[in-house]
mmCIF file of C-alpha atoms in Angstrom:
data_model
loop_
_atom_site.group_PDB
_atom_site.id
_atom_site.type_symbol
_atom_site.label_atom_id
_atom_site.label_comp_id
_atom_site.label_asym_id
_atom_site.label_seq_id
_atom_site.Cartn_x
_atom_site.Cartn_y
_atom_site.Cartn_z
ATOM 1 C CA UNK A 1 244.937 195.932 111.418
ATOM 2 C CA UNK A 2 241.683 195.304 109.554
ATOM 3 C CA UNK A 3 241.675 195.367 105.760
ATOM 4 C CA UNK A 4 238.621 195.704 103.517
ATOM 5 C CA UNK A 5 239.443 194.570 99.993
ATOM 6 C CA UNK A 6 238.125 196.517 97.008
ATOM 7 C CA UNK A 7 235.962 193.685 95.627
ATOM 8 C CA UNK A 8 233.919 193.516 98.846
ATOM 9 C CA UNK A 9 230.280 194.644 98.907
ATOM 10 C CA UNK A 10 230.596 196.957 101.911
ATOM 11 C CA UNK A 11 228.616 200.151 101.392
ATOM 12 C CA UNK A 12 229.701 203.801 101.828
ATOM 13 C CA UNK A 13 230.199 205.198 105.317
ATOM 14 C CA UNK A 14 230.517 208.880 106.175
ATOM 15 C CA UNK A 15 231.260 211.917 104.310
ATOM 16 C CA UNK A 16 234.707 213.405 103.911
ATOM 17 C CA UNK A 17 237.520 210.853 104.725
ATOM 18 C CA UNK A 18 241.039 209.726 103.427
ATOM 19 C CA UNK A 19 244.175 208.456 105.372
ATOM 20 C CA UNK A 20 247.736 206.854 105.809
ATOM 21 C CA UNK A 21 249.755 205.305 108.602
ATOM 22 C CA UNK A 22 250.981 205.786 112.141
ATOM 23 C CA UNK A 23 253.885 204.268 114.012
ATOM 24 C CA UNK A 24 253.096 202.532 117.304
ATOM 25 C CA UNK A 25 250.646 199.641 117.474
ATOM 26 C CA UNK A 26 247.606 200.387 119.638
ATOM 27 C CA UNK A 27 245.465 197.730 121.290
ATOM 28 C CA UNK A 28 241.736 197.671 120.392
ATOM 29 C CA UNK A 29 239.301 199.336 122.768
ATOM 30 C CA UNK A 30 237.847 196.670 125.051
ATOM 31 C CA UNK A 31 234.144 197.122 125.862
ATOM 32 C CA UNK A 32 232.088 194.362 127.466
ATOM 33 C CA UNK A 33 228.842 193.599 125.572
ATOM 34 C CA UNK A 34 225.534 193.370 127.412
ATOM 35 C CA UNK A 35 224.107 189.846 127.616
ATOM 36 C CA UNK A 36 221.797 189.131 124.701
ATOM 37 C CA UNK A 37 223.150 191.958 122.539
ATOM 38 C CA UNK A 38 225.542 191.724 119.621
ATOM 39 C CA UNK A 39 229.199 192.441 120.503
ATOM 40 C CA UNK A 40 230.145 196.092 120.948
ATOM 41 C CA UNK A 41 232.445 197.315 118.135
ATOM 42 C CA UNK A 42 236.037 197.565 119.331
ATOM 43 C CA UNK A 43 238.482 197.471 116.405
ATOM 44 C CA UNK A 44 238.929 200.368 113.989
ATOM 45 C CA UNK A 45 237.063 198.564 111.216
ATOM 46 C CA UNK A 46 234.188 197.502 113.485
ATOM 47 C CA UNK A 47 233.781 201.040 114.783
ATOM 48 C CA UNK A 48 233.635 202.556 111.286
ATOM 49 C CA UNK A 49 231.217 199.839 110.164
ATOM 50 C CA UNK A 50 228.969 200.781 113.091
ATOM 51 C CA UNK A 51 229.165 204.462 112.105
ATOM 52 C CA UNK A 52 228.159 203.433 108.592
ATOM 53 C CA UNK A 53 225.339 201.197 109.803
ATOM 54 C CA UNK A 54 223.809 203.862 112.043
ATOM 55 C CA UNK A 55 224.038 206.583 109.403
ATOM 56 C CA UNK A 56 222.227 204.574 106.730
ATOM 57 C CA UNK A 57 218.736 203.343 105.987
ATOM 58 C CA UNK A 58 217.018 206.653 105.179
ATOM 59 C CA UNK A 59 216.676 205.738 101.487
ATOM 60 C CA UNK A 60 216.528 209.153 99.856
ATOM 61 C CA UNK A 61 216.793 212.742 101.018
ATOM 62 C CA UNK A 62 216.388 216.341 99.888
ATOM 63 C CA UNK A 63 217.843 219.389 101.642
ATOM 64 C CA UNK A 64 219.246 222.860 101.199
ATOM 65 C CA UNK A 65 222.952 223.364 101.814
ATOM 66 C CA UNK A 66 224.282 226.814 102.660
ATOM 67 C CA UNK A 67 228.023 227.222 102.128
ATOM 68 C CA UNK A 68 229.914 230.244 103.473
ATOM 69 C CA UNK A 69 233.471 230.599 102.181
ATOM 70 C CA UNK A 70 235.773 232.728 104.353
ATOM 71 C CA UNK A 71 239.121 233.855 102.955
ATOM 72 C CA UNK A 72 241.274 236.749 104.222
ATOM 73 C CA UNK A 73 238.252 238.620 105.540
ATOM 74 C CA UNK A 74 236.171 238.058 102.405
ATOM 75 C CA UNK A 75 232.884 236.144 102.501
ATOM 76 C CA UNK A 76 231.320 234.349 99.536
ATOM 77 C CA UNK A 77 227.988 232.562 99.728
ATOM 78 C CA UNK A 78 226.814 229.483 97.869
ATOM 79 C CA UNK A 79 223.335 227.971 98.304
ATOM 80 C CA UNK A 80 222.610 224.552 96.823
ATOM 81 C CA UNK A 81 219.706 222.157 96.520
ATOM 82 C CA UNK A 82 220.895 218.661 97.435
ATOM 83 C CA UNK A 83 219.420 215.275 96.602
ATOM 84 C CA UNK A 84 220.815 212.011 97.979
ATOM 85 C CA UNK A 85 219.901 208.416 97.205
ATOM 86 C CA UNK A 86 220.985 205.112 98.726
ATOM 87 C CA UNK A 87 220.956 202.393 96.058
ATOM 88 C CA UNK A 88 222.275 198.857 95.753
ATOM 89 C CA UNK A 89 224.284 199.707 92.627
ATOM 90 C CA UNK A 90 225.766 202.903 94.051
ATOM 91 C CA UNK A 91 224.910 205.884 96.242
ATOM 92 C CA UNK A 92 224.092 209.102 94.400
ATOM 93 C CA UNK A 93 224.628 212.776 95.233
ATOM 94 C CA UNK A 94 223.178 215.637 93.163
ATOM 95 C CA UNK A 95 223.901 219.291 93.922
ATOM 96 C CA UNK A 96 222.303 222.192 92.028
ATOM 97 C CA UNK A 97 223.284 225.803 92.724
ATOM 98 C CA UNK A 98 220.605 228.358 93.618
ATOM 99 C CA UNK A 99 222.932 231.234 94.579
ATOM 100 C CA UNK A 100 224.816 233.271 93.479
ATOM 101 C CA UNK A 101 222.738 234.252 90.481
ATOM 102 C CA UNK A 102 225.562 233.945 87.948
ATOM 103 C CA UNK A 103 226.013 230.277 88.908
ATOM 104 C CA UNK A 104 222.322 229.361 89.222
ATOM 105 C CA UNK A 105 221.586 226.020 87.572
ATOM 106 C CA UNK A 106 225.134 224.677 87.737
ATOM 107 C CA UNK A 107 224.832 221.012 88.725
ATOM 108 C CA UNK A 108 227.151 218.303 90.016
ATOM 109 C CA UNK A 109 226.344 214.599 90.092
ATOM 110 C CA UNK A 110 228.409 211.907 91.797
ATOM 111 C CA UNK A 111 227.819 208.139 91.865
ATOM 112 C CA UNK A 112 229.903 205.881 94.090
ATOM 113 C CA UNK A 113 229.678 202.242 93.010
ATOM 114 C CA UNK A 114 230.073 199.283 95.388
ATOM 115 C CA UNK A 115 233.785 198.608 95.610
ATOM 116 C CA UNK A 116 234.700 202.293 95.553
ATOM 117 C CA UNK A 117 234.598 203.179 91.833
ATOM 118 C CA UNK A 118 233.402 206.724 91.239
ATOM 119 C CA UNK A 119 231.717 208.564 88.371
ATOM 120 C CA UNK A 120 231.088 212.307 88.332
ATOM 121 C CA UNK A 121 229.467 214.851 86.009
ATOM 122 C CA UNK A 122 229.117 218.628 85.902
ATOM 123 C CA UNK A 123 226.541 220.665 83.975
ATOM 124 C CA UNK A 124 226.678 224.414 83.309
ATOM 125 C CA UNK A 125 223.626 226.437 82.187
ATOM 126 C CA UNK A 126 225.508 227.411 79.025
ATOM 127 C CA UNK A 127 226.206 223.786 78.072
ATOM 128 C CA UNK A 128 223.751 221.508 76.302
ATOM 129 C CA UNK A 129 225.292 218.328 77.714
ATOM 130 C CA UNK A 130 226.938 217.452 81.021
ATOM 131 C CA UNK A 131 230.625 216.639 81.030
ATOM 132 C CA UNK A 132 232.482 214.022 83.013
ATOM 133 C CA UNK A 133 234.622 215.057 85.961
ATOM 134 C CA UNK A 134 237.762 212.938 85.858
ATOM 135 C CA UNK A 135 239.540 211.547 88.907
ATOM 136 C CA UNK A 136 242.384 213.959 88.191
ATOM 137 C CA UNK A 137 240.112 216.806 89.330
ATOM 138 C CA UNK A 138 239.285 215.101 92.601
ATOM 139 C CA UNK A 139 241.660 217.331 94.566
ATOM 140 C CA UNK A 140 240.498 220.581 92.896
ATOM 141 C CA UNK A 141 238.604 223.121 95.018
ATOM 142 C CA UNK A 142 234.813 222.868 94.732
ATOM 143 C CA UNK A 143 233.272 226.249 93.816
ATOM 144 C CA UNK A 144 236.233 228.081 95.306
ATOM 145 C CA UNK A 145 235.635 226.561 98.742
ATOM 146 C CA UNK A 146 237.948 224.600 101.026
ATOM 147 C CA UNK A 147 236.256 221.374 99.951
ATOM 148 C CA UNK A 148 237.362 219.288 96.992
ATOM 149 C CA UNK A 149 235.365 217.449 94.342
ATOM 150 C CA UNK A 150 236.409 214.207 96.062
ATOM 151 C CA UNK A 151 234.740 215.449 99.263
ATOM 152 C CA UNK A 152 231.394 215.380 97.424
ATOM 153 C CA UNK A 153 231.587 211.633 96.863
ATOM 154 C CA UNK A 154 229.762 209.264 99.176
ATOM 155 C CA UNK A 155 232.863 207.818 100.906
ATOM 156 C CA UNK A 156 233.548 204.104 100.977
ATOM 157 C CA UNK A 157 234.897 201.612 103.504
ATOM 158 C CA UNK A 158 236.242 199.502 100.651
ATOM 159 C CA UNK A 159 239.981 199.476 100.042
ATOM 160 C CA UNK A 160 241.035 201.024 103.367
ATOM 161 C CA UNK A 161 242.672 199.934 106.608
ATOM 162 C CA UNK A 162 241.381 201.199 109.955
ATOM 163 C CA UNK A 163 242.922 201.148 113.397
ATOM 164 C CA UNK A 164 242.254 202.766 116.756
ATOM 165 C CA UNK A 165 245.125 205.084 117.667
ATOM 166 C CA UNK A 166 243.802 206.566 120.927
ATOM 167 C CA UNK A 167 240.885 206.774 123.331
ATOM 168 C CA UNK A 168 239.547 210.091 124.622
ATOM 169 C CA UNK A 169 236.375 211.856 125.706
ATOM 170 C CA UNK A 170 234.439 213.245 122.749
ATOM 171 C CA UNK A 171 231.374 215.478 123.143
ATOM 172 C CA UNK A 172 230.974 214.406 126.762
ATOM 173 C CA UNK A 173 231.084 210.685 125.974
ATOM 174 C CA UNK A 174 233.693 207.958 125.654
ATOM 175 C CA UNK A 175 235.297 208.000 122.240
ATOM 176 C CA UNK A 176 238.135 206.874 120.025
ATOM 177 C CA UNK A 177 240.335 208.278 117.294
ATOM 178 C CA UNK A 178 240.439 205.995 114.247
ATOM 179 C CA UNK A 179 243.074 206.234 111.548
ATOM 180 C CA UNK A 180 242.142 205.409 107.956
ATOM 181 C CA UNK A 181 244.793 204.535 105.359
ATOM 182 C CA UNK A 182 244.712 203.113 101.846
ATOM 183 C CA UNK A 183 244.922 199.316 102.126
ATOM 184 C CA UNK A 184 248.366 197.857 101.470
ATOM 185 C CA UNK A 185 250.230 201.178 101.460
ATOM 186 C CA UNK A 186 252.969 201.976 103.951
ATOM 187 C CA UNK A 187 252.945 205.684 103.159
ATOM 188 C CA UNK A 188 250.635 208.292 101.687
ATOM 189 C CA UNK A 189 247.800 210.541 102.831
ATOM 190 C CA UNK A 190 245.819 209.585 105.900
ATOM 191 C CA UNK A 191 242.870 210.708 107.983
ATOM 192 C CA UNK A 192 242.141 210.688 111.696
ATOM 193 C CA UNK A 193 238.473 210.386 112.637
ATOM 194 C CA UNK A 194 237.052 211.268 116.082
ATOM 195 C CA UNK A 195 234.077 209.016 116.926
ATOM 196 C CA UNK A 196 232.067 208.896 120.135
ATOM 197 C CA UNK A 197 231.340 205.294 121.106
ATOM 198 C CA UNK A 198 227.977 206.095 122.702
ATOM 199 C CA UNK A 199 226.098 207.122 119.544
ATOM 200 C CA UNK A 200 228.851 206.334 117.005
ATOM 201 C CA UNK A 201 228.790 209.804 115.491
ATOM 202 C CA UNK A 202 231.760 211.465 113.816
ATOM 203 C CA UNK A 203 232.747 214.797 115.394
ATOM 204 C CA UNK A 204 236.031 215.656 113.700
ATOM 205 C CA UNK A 205 238.189 214.539 110.765
ATOM 206 C CA UNK A 206 241.794 215.593 110.169
ATOM 207 C CA UNK A 207 243.262 215.241 106.669
ATOM 208 C CA UNK A 208 247.029 214.671 106.364
ATOM 209 C CA UNK A 209 249.025 214.827 103.140
ATOM 210 C CA UNK A 210 251.567 212.320 101.861
ATOM 211 C CA UNK A 211 254.291 214.360 103.572
ATOM 212 C CA UNK A 212 252.640 213.792 106.947
ATOM 213 C CA UNK A 213 251.622 217.440 107.416
ATOM 214 C CA UNK A 214 248.090 218.404 108.452
ATOM 215 C CA UNK A 215 246.233 219.816 105.447
ATOM 216 C CA UNK A 216 242.634 220.420 106.602
ATOM 217 C CA UNK A 217 240.324 219.748 109.536
ATOM 218 C CA UNK A 218 236.587 219.078 109.379
ATOM 219 C CA UNK A 219 234.646 219.862 112.572
ATOM 220 C CA UNK A 220 231.012 218.773 112.916
ATOM 221 C CA UNK A 221 229.612 221.276 115.395
ATOM 222 C CA UNK A 222 226.119 219.846 115.768
ATOM 223 C CA UNK A 223 223.700 217.136 114.685
ATOM 224 C CA UNK A 224 219.954 217.177 114.130
ATOM 225 C CA UNK A 225 217.596 214.214 114.208
ATOM 226 C CA UNK A 226 215.351 213.851 111.156
ATOM 227 C CA UNK A 227 212.837 210.984 111.042
ATOM 228 C CA UNK A 228 214.945 209.183 113.639
ATOM 229 C CA UNK A 229 218.219 209.604 111.741
ATOM 230 C CA UNK A 230 221.065 211.782 113.059
ATOM 231 C CA UNK A 231 222.245 214.184 110.343
ATOM 232 C CA UNK A 232 225.029 216.793 110.572
ATOM 233 C CA UNK A 233 223.564 220.279 111.010
ATOM 234 C CA UNK A 234 226.652 222.505 110.917
ATOM 235 C CA UNK A 235 230.145 221.628 109.708
ATOM 236 C CA UNK A 236 233.292 223.654 109.239
ATOM 237 C CA UNK A 237 236.260 222.785 107.023
ATOM 238 C CA UNK A 238 239.400 224.638 108.106
ATOM 239 C CA UNK A 239 242.689 225.047 106.308
ATOM 240 C CA UNK A 240 245.717 224.096 108.423
ATOM 241 C CA UNK A 241 247.616 227.126 107.129
ATOM 242 C CA UNK A 242 246.063 230.579 107.205
ATOM 243 C CA UNK A 243 242.537 231.496 108.230
ATOM 244 C CA UNK A 244 240.612 230.038 105.286
ATOM 245 C CA UNK A 245 237.502 228.078 106.200
ATOM 246 C CA UNK A 246 234.187 226.960 104.733
ATOM 247 C CA UNK A 247 231.075 226.680 106.898
ATOM 248 C CA UNK A 248 228.330 224.258 105.806
ATOM 249 C CA UNK A 249 224.793 224.418 107.184
ATOM 250 C CA UNK A 250 222.120 221.850 106.325
ATOM 251 C CA UNK A 251 218.553 223.149 106.238
ATOM 252 C CA UNK A 252 215.050 221.838 105.452
ATOM 253 C CA UNK A 253 216.118 218.187 105.448
ATOM 254 C CA UNK A 254 213.390 215.833 104.195
ATOM 255 C CA UNK A 255 213.773 212.065 104.205
ATOM 256 C CA UNK A 256 211.939 209.458 102.103
ATOM 257 C CA UNK A 257 210.608 211.889 99.500
ATOM 258 C CA UNK A 258 210.330 209.296 96.729
ATOM 259 C CA UNK A 259 213.500 209.911 94.709
ATOM 260 C CA UNK A 260 214.631 207.232 92.251
ATOM 261 C CA UNK A 261 217.658 206.528 90.091
ATOM 262 C CA UNK A 262 215.926 208.415 87.271
ATOM 263 C CA UNK A 263 216.348 211.641 89.269
ATOM 264 C CA UNK A 264 220.117 211.088 89.096
ATOM 265 C CA UNK A 265 220.404 210.333 85.369
ATOM 266 C CA UNK A 266 223.407 212.283 83.947
ATOM 267 C CA UNK A 267 221.457 212.827 80.735
ATOM 268 C CA UNK A 268 218.877 214.882 82.634
ATOM 269 C CA UNK A 269 221.358 217.297 84.185
ATOM 270 C CA UNK A 270 220.461 220.847 83.362
ATOM 271 C CA UNK A 271 217.146 219.740 81.920
#
């Protein structure tokens, strides 16, 4: 098992993860590297590091995110402007609601520091100052969807153990299922992540609670390539019980638009 300690400088990986343990030990996937190339990732940690490496380097990004919330036959729509920034002192995510009209201007800011520490703020149009979002709210539903506030954070490799639990075909290519658990814990929530080992893209994530029961599943239906970077185009978060689901569609993605840390200053939220 590979452990990444919290003090390490490893940078965030993919969106929407969390995990715990499994029973039988599984041998790493063995892939022979091509002469002259760096070794092909084979262990759970190496595979997730490769996913992280290939998903990074775009610097900053703007996009529109359309969120459809389906519950018991009802449909609610949320449309958000999204800004993202990769930075040495912490990746930033800023979401500002455009629709519905009664929520227009509501903003959420998240900063994930190296080592995994998180800071979050929320600003409402009726408030003069943003307020902090504590870690205790991390599991609360975001805007009535099937996502949580914690799902908005740029996830981190720090402080987690990873191991390959199975090999299977994923999206027409060879792939693996990687389990992620909190480092040093023998029980607790866990995640299973489906990764194809051709392009090292994530196609599915299953979230399990501390009781071992499946809670939610995230399915990434499609990717789009923007300025040479693969970005998720359509995702769906499904509740394990019932028919509740939230569909996310990324639109009008623009990379390297010149954003800076100033654009993610909590003091400017709502301004």
